[in-house]
Short mmCIF file of C-alpha atoms in Angstrom, two decimals:
data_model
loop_
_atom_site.label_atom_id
_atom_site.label_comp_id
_atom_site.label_asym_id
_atom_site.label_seq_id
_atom_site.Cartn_x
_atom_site.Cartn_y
_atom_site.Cartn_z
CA UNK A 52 0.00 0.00 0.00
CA UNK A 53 0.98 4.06 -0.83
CA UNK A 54 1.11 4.20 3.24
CA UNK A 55 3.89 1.69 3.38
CA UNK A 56 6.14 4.05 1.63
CA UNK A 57 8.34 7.01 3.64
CA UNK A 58 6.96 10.02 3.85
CA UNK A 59 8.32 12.43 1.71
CA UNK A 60 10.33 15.31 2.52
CA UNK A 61 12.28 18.34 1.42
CA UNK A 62 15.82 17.37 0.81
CA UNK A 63 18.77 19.30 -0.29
CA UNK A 64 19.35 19.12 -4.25
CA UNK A 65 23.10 17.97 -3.60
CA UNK A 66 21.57 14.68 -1.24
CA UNK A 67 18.50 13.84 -4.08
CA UNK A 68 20.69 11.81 -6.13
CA UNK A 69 18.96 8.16 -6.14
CA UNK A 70 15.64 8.93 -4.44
CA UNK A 71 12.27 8.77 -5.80
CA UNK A 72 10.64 12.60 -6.47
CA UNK A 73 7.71 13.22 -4.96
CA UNK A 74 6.63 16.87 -6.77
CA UNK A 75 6.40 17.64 -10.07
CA UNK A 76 9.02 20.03 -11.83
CA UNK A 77 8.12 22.65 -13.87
CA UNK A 78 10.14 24.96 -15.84
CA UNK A 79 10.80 28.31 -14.38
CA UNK A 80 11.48 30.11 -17.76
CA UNK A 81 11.82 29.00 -21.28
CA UNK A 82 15.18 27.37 -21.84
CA UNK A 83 17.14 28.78 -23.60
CA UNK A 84 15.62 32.47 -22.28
CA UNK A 85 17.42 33.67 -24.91
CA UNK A 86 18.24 33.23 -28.68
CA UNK A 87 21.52 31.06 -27.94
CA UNK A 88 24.49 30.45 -30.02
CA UNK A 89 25.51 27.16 -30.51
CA UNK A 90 28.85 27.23 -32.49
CA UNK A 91 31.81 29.15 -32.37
CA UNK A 92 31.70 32.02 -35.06
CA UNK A 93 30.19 34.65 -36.25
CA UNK A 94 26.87 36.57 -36.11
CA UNK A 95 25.77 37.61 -39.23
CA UNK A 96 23.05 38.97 -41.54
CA UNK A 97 21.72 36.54 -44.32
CA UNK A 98 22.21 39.36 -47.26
CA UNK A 99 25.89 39.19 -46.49
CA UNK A 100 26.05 35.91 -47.53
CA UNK A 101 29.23 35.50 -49.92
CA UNK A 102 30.91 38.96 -48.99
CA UNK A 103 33.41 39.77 -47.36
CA UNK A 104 32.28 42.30 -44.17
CA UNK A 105 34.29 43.67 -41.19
CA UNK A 106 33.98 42.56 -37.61
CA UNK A 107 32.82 45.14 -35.31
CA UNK A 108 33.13 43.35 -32.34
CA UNK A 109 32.76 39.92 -30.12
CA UNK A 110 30.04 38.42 -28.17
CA UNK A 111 31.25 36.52 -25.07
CA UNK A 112 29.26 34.14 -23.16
CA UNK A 113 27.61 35.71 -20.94
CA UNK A 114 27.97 39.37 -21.51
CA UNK A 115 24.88 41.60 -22.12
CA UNK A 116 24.23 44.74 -24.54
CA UNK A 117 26.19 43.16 -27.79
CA UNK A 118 25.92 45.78 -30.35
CA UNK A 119 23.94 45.12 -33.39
CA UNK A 120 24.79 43.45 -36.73
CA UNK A 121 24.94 46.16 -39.26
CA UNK A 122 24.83 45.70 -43.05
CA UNK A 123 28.37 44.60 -43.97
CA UNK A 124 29.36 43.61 -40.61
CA UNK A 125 29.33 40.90 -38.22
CA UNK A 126 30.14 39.67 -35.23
CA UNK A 127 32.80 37.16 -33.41
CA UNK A 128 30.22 35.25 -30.94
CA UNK A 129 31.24 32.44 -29.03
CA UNK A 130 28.81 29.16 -28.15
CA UNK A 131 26.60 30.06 -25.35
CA UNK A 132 26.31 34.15 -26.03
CA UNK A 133 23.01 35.67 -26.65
CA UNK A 134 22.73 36.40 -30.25
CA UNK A 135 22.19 39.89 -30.95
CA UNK A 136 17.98 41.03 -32.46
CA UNK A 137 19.43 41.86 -35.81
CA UNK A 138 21.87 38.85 -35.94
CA UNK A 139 20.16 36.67 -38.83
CA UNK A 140 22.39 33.56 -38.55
CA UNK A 141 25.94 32.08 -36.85
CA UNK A 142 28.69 31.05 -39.42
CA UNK A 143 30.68 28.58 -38.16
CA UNK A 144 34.42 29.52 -37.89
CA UNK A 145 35.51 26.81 -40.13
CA UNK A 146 33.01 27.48 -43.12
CA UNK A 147 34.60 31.38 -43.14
CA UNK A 148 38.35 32.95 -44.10
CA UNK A 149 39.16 35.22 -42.20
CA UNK A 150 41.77 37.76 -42.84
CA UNK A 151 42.62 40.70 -40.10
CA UNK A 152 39.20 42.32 -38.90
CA UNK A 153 37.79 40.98 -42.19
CA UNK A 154 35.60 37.37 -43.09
CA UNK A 155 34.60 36.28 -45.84
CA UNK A 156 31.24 34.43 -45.65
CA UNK A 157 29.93 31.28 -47.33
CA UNK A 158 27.42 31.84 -50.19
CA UNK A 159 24.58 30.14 -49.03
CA UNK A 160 23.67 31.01 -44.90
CA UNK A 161 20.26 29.12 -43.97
CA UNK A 162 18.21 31.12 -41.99
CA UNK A 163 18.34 30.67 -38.47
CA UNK A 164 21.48 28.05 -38.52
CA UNK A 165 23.44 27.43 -35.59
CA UNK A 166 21.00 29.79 -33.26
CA UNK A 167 18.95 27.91 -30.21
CA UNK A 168 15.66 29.58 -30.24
CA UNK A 169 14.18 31.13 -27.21
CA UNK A 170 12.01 28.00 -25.69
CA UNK A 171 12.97 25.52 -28.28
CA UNK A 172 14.61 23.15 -25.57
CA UNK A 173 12.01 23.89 -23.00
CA UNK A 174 9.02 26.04 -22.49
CA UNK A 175 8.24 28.03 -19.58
CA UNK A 176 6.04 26.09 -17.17
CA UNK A 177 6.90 22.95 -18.86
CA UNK A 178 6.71 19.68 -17.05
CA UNK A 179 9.99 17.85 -16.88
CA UNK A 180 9.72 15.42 -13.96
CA UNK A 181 6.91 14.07 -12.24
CA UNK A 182 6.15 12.52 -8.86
CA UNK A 183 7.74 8.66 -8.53
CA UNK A 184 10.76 9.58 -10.96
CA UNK A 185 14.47 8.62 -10.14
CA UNK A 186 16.34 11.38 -9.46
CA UNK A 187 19.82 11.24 -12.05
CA UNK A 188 22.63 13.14 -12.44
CA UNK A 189 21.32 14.96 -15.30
CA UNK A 190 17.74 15.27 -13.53
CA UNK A 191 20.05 17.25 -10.76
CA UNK A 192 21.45 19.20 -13.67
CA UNK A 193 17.95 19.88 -14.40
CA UNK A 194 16.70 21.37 -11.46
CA UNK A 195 19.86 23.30 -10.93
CA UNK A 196 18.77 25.13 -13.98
CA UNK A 197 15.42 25.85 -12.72
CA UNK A 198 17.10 27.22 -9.98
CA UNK A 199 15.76 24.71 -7.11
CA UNK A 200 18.14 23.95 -4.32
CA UNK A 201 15.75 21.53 -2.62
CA UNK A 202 13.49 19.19 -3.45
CA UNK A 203 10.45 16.99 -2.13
CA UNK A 204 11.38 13.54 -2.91
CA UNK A 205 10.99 9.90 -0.65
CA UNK A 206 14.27 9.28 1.50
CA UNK A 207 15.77 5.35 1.34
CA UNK A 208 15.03 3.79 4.64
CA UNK A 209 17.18 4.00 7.69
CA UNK A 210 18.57 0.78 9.09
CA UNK A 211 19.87 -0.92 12.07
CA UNK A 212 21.97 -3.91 11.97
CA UNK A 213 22.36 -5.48 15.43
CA UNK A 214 25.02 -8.60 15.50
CA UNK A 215 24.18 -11.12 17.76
CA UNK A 216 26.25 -13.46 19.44
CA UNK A 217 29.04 -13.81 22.63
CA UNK A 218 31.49 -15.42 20.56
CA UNK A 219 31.87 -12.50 18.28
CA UNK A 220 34.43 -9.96 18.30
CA UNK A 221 34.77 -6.96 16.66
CA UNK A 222 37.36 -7.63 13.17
CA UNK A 223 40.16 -5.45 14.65
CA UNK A 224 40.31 -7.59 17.55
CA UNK A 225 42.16 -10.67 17.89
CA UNK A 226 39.87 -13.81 18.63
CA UNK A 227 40.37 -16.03 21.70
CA UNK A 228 40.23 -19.68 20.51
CA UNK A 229 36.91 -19.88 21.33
CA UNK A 230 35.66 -16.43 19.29
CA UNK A 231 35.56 -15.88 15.58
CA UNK A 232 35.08 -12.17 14.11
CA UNK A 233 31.91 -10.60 13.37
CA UNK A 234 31.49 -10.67 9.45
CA UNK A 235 27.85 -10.49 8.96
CA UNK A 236 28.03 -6.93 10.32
CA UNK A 237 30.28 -4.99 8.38
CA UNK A 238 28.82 -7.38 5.26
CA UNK A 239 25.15 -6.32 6.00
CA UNK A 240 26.47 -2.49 5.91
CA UNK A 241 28.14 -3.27 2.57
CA UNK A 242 25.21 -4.31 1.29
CA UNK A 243 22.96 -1.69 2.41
CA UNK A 244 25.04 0.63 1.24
CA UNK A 245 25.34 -0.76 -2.23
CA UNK A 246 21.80 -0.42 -2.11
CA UNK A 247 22.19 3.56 -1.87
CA UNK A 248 21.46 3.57 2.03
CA UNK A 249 23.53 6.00 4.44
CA UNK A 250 25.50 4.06 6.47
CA UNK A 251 23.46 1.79 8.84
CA UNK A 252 23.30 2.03 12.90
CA UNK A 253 25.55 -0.72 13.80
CA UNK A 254 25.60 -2.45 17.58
CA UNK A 255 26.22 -5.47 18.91
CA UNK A 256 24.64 -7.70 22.15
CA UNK A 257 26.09 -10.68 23.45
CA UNK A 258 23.13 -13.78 24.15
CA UNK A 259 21.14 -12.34 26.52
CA UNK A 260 17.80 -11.12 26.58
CA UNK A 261 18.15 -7.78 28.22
CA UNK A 262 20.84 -6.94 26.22
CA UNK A 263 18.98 -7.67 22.30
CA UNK A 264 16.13 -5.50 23.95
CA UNK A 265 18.13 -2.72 24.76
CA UNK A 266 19.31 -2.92 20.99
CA UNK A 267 16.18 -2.78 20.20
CA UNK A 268 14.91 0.25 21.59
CA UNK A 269 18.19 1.91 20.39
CA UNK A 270 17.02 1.39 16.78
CA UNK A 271 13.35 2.15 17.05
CA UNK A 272 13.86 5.13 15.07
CA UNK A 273 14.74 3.15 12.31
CA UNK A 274 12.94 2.07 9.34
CA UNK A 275 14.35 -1.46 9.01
CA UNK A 276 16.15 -3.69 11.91
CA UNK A 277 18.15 -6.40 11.12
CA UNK A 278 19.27 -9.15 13.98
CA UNK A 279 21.73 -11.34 12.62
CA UNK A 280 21.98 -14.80 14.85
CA UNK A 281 20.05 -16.18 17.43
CA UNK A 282 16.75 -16.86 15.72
CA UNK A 283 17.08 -20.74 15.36
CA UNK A 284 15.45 -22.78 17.92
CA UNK A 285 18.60 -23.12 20.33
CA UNK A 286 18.57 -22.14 23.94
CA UNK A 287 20.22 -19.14 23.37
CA UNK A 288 18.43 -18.01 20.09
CA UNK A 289 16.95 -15.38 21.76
CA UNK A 290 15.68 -12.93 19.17
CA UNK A 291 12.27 -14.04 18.76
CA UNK A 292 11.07 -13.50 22.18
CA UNK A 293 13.28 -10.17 22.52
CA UNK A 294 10.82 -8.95 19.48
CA UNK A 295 7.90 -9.91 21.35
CA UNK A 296 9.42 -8.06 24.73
CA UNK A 297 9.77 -5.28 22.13
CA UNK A 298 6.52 -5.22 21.11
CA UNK A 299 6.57 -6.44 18.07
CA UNK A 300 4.50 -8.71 15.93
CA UNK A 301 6.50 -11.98 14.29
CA UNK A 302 4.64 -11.97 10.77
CA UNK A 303 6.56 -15.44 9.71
CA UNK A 304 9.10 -17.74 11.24
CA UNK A 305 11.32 -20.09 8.73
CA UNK A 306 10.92 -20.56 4.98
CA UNK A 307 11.21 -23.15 2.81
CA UNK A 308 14.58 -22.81 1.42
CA UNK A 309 18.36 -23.65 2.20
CA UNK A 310 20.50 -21.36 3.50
CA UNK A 311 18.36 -19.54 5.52
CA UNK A 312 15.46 -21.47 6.50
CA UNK A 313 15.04 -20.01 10.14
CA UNK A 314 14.74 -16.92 8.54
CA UNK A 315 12.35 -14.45 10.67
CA UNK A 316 10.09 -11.56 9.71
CA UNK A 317 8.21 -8.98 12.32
CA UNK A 318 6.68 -5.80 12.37
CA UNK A 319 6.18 -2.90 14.70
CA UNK A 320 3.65 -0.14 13.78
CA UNK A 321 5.84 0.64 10.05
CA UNK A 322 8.59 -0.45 11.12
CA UNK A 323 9.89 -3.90 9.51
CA UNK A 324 12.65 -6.14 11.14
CA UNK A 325 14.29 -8.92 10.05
CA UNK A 326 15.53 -12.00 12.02
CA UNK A 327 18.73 -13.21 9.64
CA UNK A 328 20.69 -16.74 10.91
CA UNK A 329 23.81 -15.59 12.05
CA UNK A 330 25.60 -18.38 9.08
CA UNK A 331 27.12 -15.59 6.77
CA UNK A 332 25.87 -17.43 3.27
CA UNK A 333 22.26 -17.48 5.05
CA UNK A 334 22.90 -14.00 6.08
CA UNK A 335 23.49 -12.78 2.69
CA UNK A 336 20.85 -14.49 0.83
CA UNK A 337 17.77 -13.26 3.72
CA UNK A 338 19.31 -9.75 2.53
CA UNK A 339 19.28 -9.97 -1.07
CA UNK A 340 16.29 -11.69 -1.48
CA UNK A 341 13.86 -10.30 1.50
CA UNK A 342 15.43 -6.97 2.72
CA UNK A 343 16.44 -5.80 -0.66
CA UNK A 344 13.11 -6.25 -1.35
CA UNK A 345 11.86 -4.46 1.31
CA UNK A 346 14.10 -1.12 0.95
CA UNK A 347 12.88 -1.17 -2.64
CA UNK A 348 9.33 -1.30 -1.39
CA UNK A 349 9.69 1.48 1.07
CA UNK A 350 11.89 4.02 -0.92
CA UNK A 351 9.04 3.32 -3.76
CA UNK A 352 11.70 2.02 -6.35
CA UNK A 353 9.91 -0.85 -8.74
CA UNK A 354 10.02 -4.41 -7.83
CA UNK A 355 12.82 -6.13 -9.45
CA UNK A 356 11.94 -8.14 -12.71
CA UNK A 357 11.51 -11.72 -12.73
CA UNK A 358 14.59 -13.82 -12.61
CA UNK A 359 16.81 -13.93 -15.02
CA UNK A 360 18.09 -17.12 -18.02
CA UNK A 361 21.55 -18.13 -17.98
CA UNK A 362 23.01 -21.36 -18.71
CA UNK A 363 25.07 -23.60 -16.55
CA UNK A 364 28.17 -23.96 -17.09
CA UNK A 365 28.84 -27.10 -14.24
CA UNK A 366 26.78 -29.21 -12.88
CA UNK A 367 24.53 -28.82 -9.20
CA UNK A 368 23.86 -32.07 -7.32
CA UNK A 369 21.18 -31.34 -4.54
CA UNK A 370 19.45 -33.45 -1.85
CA UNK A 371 17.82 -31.36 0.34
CA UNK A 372 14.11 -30.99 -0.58
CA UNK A 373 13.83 -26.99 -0.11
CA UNK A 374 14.37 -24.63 -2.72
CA UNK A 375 17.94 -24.63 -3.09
CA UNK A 376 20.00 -20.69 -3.41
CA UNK A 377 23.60 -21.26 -4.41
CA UNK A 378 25.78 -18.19 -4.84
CA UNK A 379 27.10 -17.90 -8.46
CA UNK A 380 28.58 -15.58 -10.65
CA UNK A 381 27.21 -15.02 -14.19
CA UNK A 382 28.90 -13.67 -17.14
CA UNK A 383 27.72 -12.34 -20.45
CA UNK A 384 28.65 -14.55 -23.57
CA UNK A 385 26.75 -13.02 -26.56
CA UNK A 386 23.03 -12.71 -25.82
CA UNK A 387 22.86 -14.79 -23.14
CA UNK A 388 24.72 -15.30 -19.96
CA UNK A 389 26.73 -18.21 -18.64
CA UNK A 390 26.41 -19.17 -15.01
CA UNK A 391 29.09 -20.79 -12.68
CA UNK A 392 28.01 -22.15 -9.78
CA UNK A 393 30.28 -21.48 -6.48
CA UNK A 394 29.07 -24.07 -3.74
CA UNK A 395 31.79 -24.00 -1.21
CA UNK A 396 32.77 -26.72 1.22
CA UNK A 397 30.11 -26.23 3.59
CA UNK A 398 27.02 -24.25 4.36
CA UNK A 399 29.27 -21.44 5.88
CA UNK A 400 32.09 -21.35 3.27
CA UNK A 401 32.12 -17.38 2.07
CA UNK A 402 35.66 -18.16 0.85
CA UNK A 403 34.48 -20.46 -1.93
CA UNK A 404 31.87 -17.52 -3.92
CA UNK A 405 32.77 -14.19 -2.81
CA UNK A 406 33.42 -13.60 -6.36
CA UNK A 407 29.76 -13.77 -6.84
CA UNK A 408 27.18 -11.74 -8.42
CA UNK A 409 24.26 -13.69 -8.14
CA UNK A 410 21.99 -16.59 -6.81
CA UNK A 411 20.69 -19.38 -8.93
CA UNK A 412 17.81 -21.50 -8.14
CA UNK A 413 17.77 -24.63 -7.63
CA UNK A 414 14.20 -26.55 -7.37
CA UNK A 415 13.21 -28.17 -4.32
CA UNK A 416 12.11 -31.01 -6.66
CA UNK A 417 15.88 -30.83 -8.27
CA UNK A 418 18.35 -34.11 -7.88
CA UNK A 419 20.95 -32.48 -10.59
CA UNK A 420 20.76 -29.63 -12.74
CA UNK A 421 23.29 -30.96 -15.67
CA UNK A 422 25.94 -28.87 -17.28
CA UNK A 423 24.35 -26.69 -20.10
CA UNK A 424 21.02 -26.63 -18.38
CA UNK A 425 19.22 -23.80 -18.13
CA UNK A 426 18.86 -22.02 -14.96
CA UNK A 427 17.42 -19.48 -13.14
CA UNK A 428 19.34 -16.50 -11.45
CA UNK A 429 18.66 -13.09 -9.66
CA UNK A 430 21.22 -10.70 -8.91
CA UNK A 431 22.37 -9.89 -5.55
CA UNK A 432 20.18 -7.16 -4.20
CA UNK A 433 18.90 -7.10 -7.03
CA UNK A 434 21.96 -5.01 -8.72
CA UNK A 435 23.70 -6.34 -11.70
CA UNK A 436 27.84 -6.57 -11.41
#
């Protein structure tokens, strides 16, 4: 629903870039206001066409009050000066000879050539952009001209990423044999901001109750909450009932598909969290697939496309009877794409596939999908490369 989306707001031009506009622009003035050259050359009256006439002067960019284009005379203009009333036509300097503070013209001048009419880009009170449009470089270059310095447009959700876990440490730290690093936190801010977010609120709790609530209400200004870990079934998976401490309401609990199948989804008034397993390759895929989706839905971007064709290019054996994700990386041979599976040695192996770009999908129904076979693949995030 429309009420699912962020508000909208008034955001500085320089900050728009990537968000979804939520006014219509309008022209403030015909572009170009005036009668613009567009070459390099000289201002000149058609009936001097094939003589030779003096130059009286020059017509920078930008200045104001050129002097007219008498019979017999002309002008030096450069590209971007306001032609002058009289000025009938700009003659390229490389279709003229010029000798001193004399040219000689060409002998045919069409009317009008190399002058931008006033309007004939845009017309004042024109509509440009309308509500739901991405905001581009160029569509910044755009309102810069209208002169706006700030514009209503739909901010990307905020987001929290809260790593759970005692045995993590922090990656500048040096683990005790019984500790690994954190990964899924810095890799959770990676791909949020690859997704265009600013960079996330990022805390960590240790397994106990108190301290994942605590998180919690640090991040309740927050759009989107991500838990990584501790929303399995063990005794100290302690996320689900932290979200009900918090308040809020657990909209699903595991899905059929491997990694990931604890995967956990809840929602507090409009704000969405996400229960991720703390197993990095499960981590990654509940973000591409479910809180990708999510951001998309909330910043009012499109939903992604369905998934994409490629071919395989080695063979995927698979037992497990859920719908099977395995990282990949996909290449473009022709008009297709080739896809090479990266299954690692175990359900936790990022070393194996951090070269990938995508997911390919393997039916729970699958045994083997054969080299050559054709398969099914969505980007990470959703975002090609």
């Amino acid at each position: 629903e429309s009420s699912a989306l962020i508000p909208a707001r008034a955001v500085p031009l320089a900050d728009s870039l990537g968000l979804r506009l939520a006014e219509e622009i309008r022209a403030d003035r015909p572009y170009p206001a005036f009668r613009r050259a567009m070459m390099d050359g000289y201002a000149v009256r058609l009936a001097d066409a094939g003589r030779t006439v003096q130059i009286v002067g020059e017509v920078a960019a930008g200045s104001a009050n050129a002097r007219d284009v008498a019979p017999g005379t002309c002008l030096e203009i450069m590209t971007g000066s306001a032609c002058p009333p009289s000025a009938e036509a700009v003659v390229q300097k490389e279709h003229a000879r010029r000798r001193g503070h004399q040219v000689t013209l060409p002998q045919h001048i069409p009317c009008g050539s190399h002058i931008a009419p006033v309007g004939s880009e845009c017309l004042d009170g024109k509509s440009v952009l309308q509500p739901g449009e991405l905001v581009t470089s160029l569509a910044v270059a755009v309102m810069a001209s209208f002169g706006i310095t700030s514009v209503r447009a739909r901010p990307r959700p905020s987001l929290a990423v809260i790593t759970t876990g005692t045995e993590l440490v922090p990656p500048a730290e040096l683990p005790a044999p019984n500790q690994i690093r954190d990964s899924n936190g810095p890799m959770l801010c990676a791909l949020a901001r690859r997704m265009g977010l600013d960079a996330p609120l990022c805390l960590h709790v240790n397994d106990r109750p108190g301290a994942i609530l605590q998180a919690l209400e640090l991040a309740a200004g927050c759009d989107i909450v991500l838990l990584a870990g501790g929303v399995s079934v063990g005794k100290y998976d302690l996320v689900p009932g932290a979200l009900r401490d918090y308040g809020a309401e657990v909209v699903f609990h595991k899905v059929h598909q491997k990694p990931g199948k604890p995967l956990l989804f809840a929602r507090r008034g409009c704000q969405l969290l996400f229960g991720l397993p703390g197993n990095p390759l499960a981590c990654h895929l509940g973000f591409s697939r479910y809180v990708a989706a999510a951001i998309r839905r909330l910043a009012g971007d499109e939903p992604i496309a369905s998934a994409q064709w490629g071919r395989l290019t080695s063979p995927v054996g698979y037992f497990g009877g859920r719908t099977f994700y395995c990282l990949a990386r996909a290449t473009q041979v022709g008009e297709g794409w080739d896809v090479l599976p990266l299954a690692g040695v175990s359900s936790a192996d990022i070393y194996a596939c951090w070269t990938a770009n995508c997911y390919l999908t393997v039916p729970a129904d699958a045994r083997q999908l054969a080299a050559s076979a054709p398969v099914a693949f969505d980007w990470i995030a959703g975002i090609p490369g």
